[in-house]
mmCIF file of C-alpha atoms in Angstrom:
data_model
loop_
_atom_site.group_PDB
_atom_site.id
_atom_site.type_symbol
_atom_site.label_atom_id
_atom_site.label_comp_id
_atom_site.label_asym_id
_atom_site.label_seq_id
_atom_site.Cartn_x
_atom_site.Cartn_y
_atom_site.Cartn_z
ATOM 1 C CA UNK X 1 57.884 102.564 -71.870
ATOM 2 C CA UNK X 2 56.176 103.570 -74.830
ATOM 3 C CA UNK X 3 57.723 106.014 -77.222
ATOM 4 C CA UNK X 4 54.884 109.050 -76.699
ATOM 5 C CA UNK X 5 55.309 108.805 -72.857
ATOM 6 C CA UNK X 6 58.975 108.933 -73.602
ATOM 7 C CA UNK X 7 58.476 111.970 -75.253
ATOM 8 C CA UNK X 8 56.554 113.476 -72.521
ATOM 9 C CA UNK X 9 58.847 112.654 -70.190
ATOM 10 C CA UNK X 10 61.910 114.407 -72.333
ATOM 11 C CA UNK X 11 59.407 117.382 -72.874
ATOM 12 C CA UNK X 12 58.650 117.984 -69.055
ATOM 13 C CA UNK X 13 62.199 117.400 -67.868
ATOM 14 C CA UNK X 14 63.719 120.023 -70.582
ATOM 15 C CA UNK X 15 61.335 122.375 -69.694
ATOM 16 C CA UNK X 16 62.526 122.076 -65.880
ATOM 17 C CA UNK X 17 65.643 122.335 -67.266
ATOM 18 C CA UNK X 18 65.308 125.487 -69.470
ATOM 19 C CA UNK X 19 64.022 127.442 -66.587
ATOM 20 C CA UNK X 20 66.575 126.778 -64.215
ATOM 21 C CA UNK X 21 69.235 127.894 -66.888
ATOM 22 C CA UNK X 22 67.171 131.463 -67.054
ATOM 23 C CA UNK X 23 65.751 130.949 -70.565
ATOM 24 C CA UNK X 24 61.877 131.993 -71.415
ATOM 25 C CA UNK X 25 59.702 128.916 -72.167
ATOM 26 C CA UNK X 26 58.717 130.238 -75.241
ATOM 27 C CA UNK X 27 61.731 129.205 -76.426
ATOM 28 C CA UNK X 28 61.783 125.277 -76.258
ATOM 29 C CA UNK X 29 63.921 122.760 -78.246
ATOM 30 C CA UNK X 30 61.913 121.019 -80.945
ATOM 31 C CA UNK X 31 60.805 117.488 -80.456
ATOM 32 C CA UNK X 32 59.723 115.021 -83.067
ATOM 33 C CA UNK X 33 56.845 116.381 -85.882
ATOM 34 C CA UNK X 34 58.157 119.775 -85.287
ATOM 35 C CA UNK X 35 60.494 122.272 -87.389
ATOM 36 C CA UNK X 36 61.992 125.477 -86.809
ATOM 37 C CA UNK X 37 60.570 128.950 -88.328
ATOM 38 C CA UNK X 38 61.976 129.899 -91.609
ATOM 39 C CA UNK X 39 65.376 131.799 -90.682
ATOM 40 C CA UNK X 40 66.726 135.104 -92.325
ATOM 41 C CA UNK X 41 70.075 134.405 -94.933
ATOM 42 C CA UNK X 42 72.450 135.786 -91.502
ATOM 43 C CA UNK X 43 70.867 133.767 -89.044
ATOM 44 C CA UNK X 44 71.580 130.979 -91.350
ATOM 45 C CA UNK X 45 74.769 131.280 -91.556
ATOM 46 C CA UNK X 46 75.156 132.209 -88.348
ATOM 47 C CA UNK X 47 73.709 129.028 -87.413
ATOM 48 C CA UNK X 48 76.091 126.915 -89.927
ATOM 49 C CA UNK X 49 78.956 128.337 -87.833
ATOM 50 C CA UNK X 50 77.714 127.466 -84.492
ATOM 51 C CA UNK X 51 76.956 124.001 -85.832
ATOM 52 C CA UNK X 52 80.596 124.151 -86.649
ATOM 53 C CA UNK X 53 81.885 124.900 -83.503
ATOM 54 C CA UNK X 54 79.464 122.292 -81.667
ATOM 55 C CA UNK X 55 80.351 119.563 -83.776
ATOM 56 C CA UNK X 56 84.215 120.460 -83.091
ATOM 57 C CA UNK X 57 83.862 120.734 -79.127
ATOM 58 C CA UNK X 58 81.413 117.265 -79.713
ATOM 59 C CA UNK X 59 84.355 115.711 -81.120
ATOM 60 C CA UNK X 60 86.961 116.628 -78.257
ATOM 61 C CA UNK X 61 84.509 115.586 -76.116
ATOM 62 C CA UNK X 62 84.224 112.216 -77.592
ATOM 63 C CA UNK X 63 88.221 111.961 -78.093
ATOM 64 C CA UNK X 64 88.545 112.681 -73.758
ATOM 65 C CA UNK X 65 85.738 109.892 -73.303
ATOM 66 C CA UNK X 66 87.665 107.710 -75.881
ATOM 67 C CA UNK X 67 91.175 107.934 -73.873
ATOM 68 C CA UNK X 68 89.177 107.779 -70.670
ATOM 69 C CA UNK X 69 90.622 111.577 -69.573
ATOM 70 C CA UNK X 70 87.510 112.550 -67.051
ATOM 71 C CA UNK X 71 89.249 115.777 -66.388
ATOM 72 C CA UNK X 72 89.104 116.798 -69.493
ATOM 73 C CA UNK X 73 85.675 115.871 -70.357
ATOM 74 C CA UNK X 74 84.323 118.006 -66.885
ATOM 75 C CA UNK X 75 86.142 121.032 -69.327
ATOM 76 C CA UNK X 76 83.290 120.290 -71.752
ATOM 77 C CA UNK X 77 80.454 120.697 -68.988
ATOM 78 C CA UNK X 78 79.221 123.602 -66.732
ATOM 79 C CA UNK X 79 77.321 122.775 -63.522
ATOM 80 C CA UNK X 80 74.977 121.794 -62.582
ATOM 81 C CA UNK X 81 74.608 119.088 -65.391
ATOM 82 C CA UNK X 82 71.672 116.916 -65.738
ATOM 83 C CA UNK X 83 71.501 113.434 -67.567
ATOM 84 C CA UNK X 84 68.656 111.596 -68.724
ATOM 85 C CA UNK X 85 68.713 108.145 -69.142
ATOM 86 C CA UNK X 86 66.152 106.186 -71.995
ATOM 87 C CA UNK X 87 64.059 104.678 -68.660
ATOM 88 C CA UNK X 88 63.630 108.659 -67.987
ATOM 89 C CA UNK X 89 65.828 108.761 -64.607
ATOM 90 C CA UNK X 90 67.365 112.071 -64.421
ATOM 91 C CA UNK X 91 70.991 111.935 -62.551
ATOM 92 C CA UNK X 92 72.542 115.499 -61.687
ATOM 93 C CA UNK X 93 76.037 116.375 -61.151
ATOM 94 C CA UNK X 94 76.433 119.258 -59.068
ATOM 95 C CA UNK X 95 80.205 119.808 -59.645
ATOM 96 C CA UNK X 96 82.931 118.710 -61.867
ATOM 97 C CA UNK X 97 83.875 115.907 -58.844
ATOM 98 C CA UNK X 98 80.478 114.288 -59.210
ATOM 99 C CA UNK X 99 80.482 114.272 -63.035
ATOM 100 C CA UNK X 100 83.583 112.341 -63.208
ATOM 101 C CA UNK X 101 82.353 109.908 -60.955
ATOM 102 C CA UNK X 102 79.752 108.947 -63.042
ATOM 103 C CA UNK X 103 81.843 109.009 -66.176
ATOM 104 C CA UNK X 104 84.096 106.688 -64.735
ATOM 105 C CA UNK X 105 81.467 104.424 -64.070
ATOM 106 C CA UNK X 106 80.046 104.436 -67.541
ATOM 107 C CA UNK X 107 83.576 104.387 -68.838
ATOM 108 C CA UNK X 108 84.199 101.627 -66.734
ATOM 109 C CA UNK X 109 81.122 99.276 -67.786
ATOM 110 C CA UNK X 110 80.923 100.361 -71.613
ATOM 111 C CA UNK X 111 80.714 97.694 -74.459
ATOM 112 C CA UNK X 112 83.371 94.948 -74.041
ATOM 113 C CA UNK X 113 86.399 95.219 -76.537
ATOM 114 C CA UNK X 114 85.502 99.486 -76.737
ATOM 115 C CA UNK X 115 87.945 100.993 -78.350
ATOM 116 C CA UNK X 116 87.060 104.468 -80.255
ATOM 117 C CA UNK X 117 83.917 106.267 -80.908
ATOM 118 C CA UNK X 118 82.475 108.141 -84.570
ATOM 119 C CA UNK X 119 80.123 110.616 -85.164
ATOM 120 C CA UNK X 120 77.432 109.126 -87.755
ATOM 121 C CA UNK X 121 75.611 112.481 -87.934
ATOM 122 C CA UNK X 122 74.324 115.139 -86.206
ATOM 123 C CA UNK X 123 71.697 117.920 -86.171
ATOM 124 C CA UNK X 124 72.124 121.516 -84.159
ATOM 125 C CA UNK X 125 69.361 123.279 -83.190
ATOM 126 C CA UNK X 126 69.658 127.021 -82.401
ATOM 127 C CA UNK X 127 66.951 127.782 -79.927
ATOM 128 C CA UNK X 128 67.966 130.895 -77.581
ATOM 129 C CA UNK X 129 70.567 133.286 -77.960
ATOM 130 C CA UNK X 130 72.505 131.142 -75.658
ATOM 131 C CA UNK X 131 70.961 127.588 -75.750
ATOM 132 C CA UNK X 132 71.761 125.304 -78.565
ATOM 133 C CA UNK X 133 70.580 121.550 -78.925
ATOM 134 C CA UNK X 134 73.059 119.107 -80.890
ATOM 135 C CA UNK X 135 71.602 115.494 -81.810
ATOM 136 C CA UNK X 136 73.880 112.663 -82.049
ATOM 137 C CA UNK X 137 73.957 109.170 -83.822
ATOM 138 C CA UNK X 138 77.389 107.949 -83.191
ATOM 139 C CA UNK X 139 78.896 104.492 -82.936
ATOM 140 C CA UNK X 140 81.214 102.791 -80.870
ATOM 141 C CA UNK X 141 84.084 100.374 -82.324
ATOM 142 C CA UNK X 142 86.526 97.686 -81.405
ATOM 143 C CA UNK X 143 89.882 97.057 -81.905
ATOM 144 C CA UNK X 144 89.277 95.521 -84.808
ATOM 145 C CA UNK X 145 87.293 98.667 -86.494
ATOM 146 C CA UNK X 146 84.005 96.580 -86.086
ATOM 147 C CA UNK X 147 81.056 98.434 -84.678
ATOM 148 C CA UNK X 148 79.990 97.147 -81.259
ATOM 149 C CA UNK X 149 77.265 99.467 -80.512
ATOM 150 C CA UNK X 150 75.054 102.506 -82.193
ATOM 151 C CA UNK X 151 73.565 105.036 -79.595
ATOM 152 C CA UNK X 152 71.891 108.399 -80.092
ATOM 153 C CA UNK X 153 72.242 111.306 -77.693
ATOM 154 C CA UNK X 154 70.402 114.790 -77.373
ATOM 155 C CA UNK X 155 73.544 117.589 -76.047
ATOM 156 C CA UNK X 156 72.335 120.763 -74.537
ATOM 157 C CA UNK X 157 75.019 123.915 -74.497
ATOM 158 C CA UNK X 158 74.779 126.940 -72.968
ATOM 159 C CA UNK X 159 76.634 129.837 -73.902
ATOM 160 C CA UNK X 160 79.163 130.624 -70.735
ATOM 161 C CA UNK X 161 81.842 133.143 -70.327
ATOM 162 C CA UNK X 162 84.221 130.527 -71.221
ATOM 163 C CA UNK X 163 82.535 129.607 -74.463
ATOM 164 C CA UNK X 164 79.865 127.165 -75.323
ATOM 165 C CA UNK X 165 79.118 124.481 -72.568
ATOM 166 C CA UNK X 166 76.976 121.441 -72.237
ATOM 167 C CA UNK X 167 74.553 121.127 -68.995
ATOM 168 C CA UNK X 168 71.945 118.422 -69.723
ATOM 169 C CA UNK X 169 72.413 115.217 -72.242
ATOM 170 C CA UNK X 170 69.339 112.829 -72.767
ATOM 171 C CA UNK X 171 69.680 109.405 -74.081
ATOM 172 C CA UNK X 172 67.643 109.057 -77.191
ATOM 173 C CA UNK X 173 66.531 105.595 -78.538
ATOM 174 C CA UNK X 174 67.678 105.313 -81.768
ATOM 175 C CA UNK X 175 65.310 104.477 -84.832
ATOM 176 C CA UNK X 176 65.196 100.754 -86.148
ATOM 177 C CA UNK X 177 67.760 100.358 -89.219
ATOM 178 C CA UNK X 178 67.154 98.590 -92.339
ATOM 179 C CA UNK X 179 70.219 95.621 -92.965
ATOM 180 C CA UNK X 180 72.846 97.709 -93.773
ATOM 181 C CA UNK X 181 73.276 97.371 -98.011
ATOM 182 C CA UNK X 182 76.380 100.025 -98.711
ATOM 183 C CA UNK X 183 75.986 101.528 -102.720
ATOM 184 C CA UNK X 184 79.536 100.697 -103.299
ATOM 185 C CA UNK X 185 81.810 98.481 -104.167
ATOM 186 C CA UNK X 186 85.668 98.371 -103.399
ATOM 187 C CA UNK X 187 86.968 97.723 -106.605
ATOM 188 C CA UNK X 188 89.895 95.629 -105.591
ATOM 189 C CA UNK X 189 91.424 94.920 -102.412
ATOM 190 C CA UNK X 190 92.736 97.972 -101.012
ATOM 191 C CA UNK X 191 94.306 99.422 -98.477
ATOM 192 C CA UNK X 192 92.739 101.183 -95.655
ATOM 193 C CA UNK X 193 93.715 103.763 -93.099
ATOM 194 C CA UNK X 194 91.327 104.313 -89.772
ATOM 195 C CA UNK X 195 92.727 107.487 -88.375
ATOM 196 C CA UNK X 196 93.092 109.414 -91.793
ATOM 197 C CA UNK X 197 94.561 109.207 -95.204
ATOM 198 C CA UNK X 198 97.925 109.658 -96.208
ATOM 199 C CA UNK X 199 99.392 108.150 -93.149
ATOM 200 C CA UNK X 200 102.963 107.667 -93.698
ATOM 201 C CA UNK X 201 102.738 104.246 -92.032
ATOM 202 C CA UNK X 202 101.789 100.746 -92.351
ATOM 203 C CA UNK X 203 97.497 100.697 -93.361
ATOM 204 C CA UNK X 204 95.532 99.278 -90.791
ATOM 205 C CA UNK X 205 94.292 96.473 -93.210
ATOM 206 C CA UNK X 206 92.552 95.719 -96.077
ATOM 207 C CA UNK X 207 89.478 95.527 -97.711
ATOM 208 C CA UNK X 208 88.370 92.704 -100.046
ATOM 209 C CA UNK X 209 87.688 93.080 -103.945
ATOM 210 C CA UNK X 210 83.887 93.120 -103.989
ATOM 211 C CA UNK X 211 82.909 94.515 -100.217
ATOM 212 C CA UNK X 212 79.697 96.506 -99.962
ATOM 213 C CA UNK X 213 80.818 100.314 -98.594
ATOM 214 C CA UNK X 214 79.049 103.357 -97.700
ATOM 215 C CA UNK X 215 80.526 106.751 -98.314
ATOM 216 C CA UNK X 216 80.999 108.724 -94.965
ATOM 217 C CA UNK X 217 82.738 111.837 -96.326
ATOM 218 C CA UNK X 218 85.233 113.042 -98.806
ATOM 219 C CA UNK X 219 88.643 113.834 -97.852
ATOM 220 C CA UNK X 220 91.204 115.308 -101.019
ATOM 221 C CA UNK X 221 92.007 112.283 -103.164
ATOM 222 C CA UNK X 222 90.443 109.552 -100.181
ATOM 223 C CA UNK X 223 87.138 108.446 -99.092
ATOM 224 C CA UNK X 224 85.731 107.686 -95.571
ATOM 225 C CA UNK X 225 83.790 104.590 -95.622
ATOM 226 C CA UNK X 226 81.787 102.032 -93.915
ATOM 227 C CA UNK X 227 81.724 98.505 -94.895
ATOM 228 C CA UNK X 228 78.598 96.670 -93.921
ATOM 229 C CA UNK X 229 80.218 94.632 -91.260
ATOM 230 C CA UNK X 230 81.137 98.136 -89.468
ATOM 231 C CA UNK X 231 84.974 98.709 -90.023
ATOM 232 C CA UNK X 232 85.398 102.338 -90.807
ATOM 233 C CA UNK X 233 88.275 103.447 -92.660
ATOM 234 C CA UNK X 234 90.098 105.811 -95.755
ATOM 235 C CA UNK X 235 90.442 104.410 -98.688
ATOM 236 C CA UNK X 236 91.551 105.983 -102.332
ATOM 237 C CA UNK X 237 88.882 107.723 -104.434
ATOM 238 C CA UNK X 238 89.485 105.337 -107.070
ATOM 239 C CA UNK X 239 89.148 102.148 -105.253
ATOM 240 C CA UNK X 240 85.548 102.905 -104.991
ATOM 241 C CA UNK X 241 83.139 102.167 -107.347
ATOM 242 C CA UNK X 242 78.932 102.561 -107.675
ATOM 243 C CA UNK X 243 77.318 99.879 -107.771
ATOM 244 C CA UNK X 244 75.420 99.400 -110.812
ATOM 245 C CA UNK X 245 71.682 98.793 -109.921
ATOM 246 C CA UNK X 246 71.810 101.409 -107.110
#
């Protein structure tokens, strides 16, 4: 399927979508090519706390997929939910029974070796009052902290009585990547930590001198990063160095 028919197919289905949840369809999410009107300093920051709070309920939601806890991850959903795959077939789950059916089938026949998921980044999209769009890039690791796969998801919430709530997710294809080149060098081999700094117990293993990291984040006196083979961990500030010619 080619990428504008793709497209087409997302736009039709959300607008299907938007109507049964009550909201006008003069207030669509915006595809590709298309940005937002300018937004007033409070709806801005408005905005950056919603974001907030999406990203956080994101994360919990990817923590209950990680330990498999399909209970949980129905808590994250209000019905009926819709799911679009990248071939454009639309799956509904009526009830919190049928969603956790089909999570335990993808759960069940994910990458081999699966063992935790990351957030790359993300973009939120205030559209209604009480519709929000977040877009995903996230990847999925092994045991060993090597990156197995890299998927892309569009998450609709609606705002319920018991807070924010997704009801439709489409699977996005995600953009071709150049060879990952990180800007950074670890210095000399160094520790690193996958869960967070600090840990008070034995690292999770070690880095090379001389291996090529990206910067995920700051964190205090630590850095998250990404060595180009995929293994994502903390590391001290200091072990981390620019690379000259970058």
């Amino acid at each position: 399927m080619r990428r504008s028919d793709w497209l087409i197919g997302v736009t039709l289905v959300t607008c299907l979508l938007t109507v049964r949840m009550g909201v006008s369809q003069d207030r669509l999410p915006f595809l590709e090519g298309q940005e937002p009107a300018p937004m007033a300093a409070s709806a801005a920051l408005k905005t950056d706390d919603l974001q907030r709070e999406l990203l956080l309920l994101w994360n919990q939601y990817g923590r209950a997929f990680e330990y498999a806890d399909y209970p949980r991850i129905a808590e994250y959903f209000t019905f009926p939910a819709s799911f679009v795959d990248l071939s454009g077939q639309v799956v509904s789950a009526a009830d919190s029974k049928a969603l956790i059916e089909r999570y335990r089938d993808v759960r069940e026949n994910i990458q081999a070796g699966y063992k935790y998921s990351m957030m790359d980044h993300a973009r939120c999209q205030y559209l209604t009052p009480s519709i929000c769009q977040l877009d995903v890039t996230y990847g999925r690791f092994n045991a060993a902290y090597q990156r197995i796969h890299t998927g892309r998801g569009l998450y609709f919430f609606r705002k319920t009585e018991d807070g924010w709530k997704m009801y439709a997710v489409f699977g996005l294809p995600v953009e071709p990547e150049v060879t990952r080149r990180g800007k950074y060098l670890i210095s000399g081999e160094t520790v690193y930590y996958t869960t967070g700094p600090q840990q008070g117990r034995a690292p999770d293993g070690k880095f090379p001198a001389g291996t090529r990291v990206t910067i995920l984040k700051e964190a205090g006196s630590y850095r998250l990063v990404e060595s180009d083979s995929g293994v994502v961990g903390y590391v001290e500030s200091g072990s981390v160095q620019q690379i000259a010619d970058q």
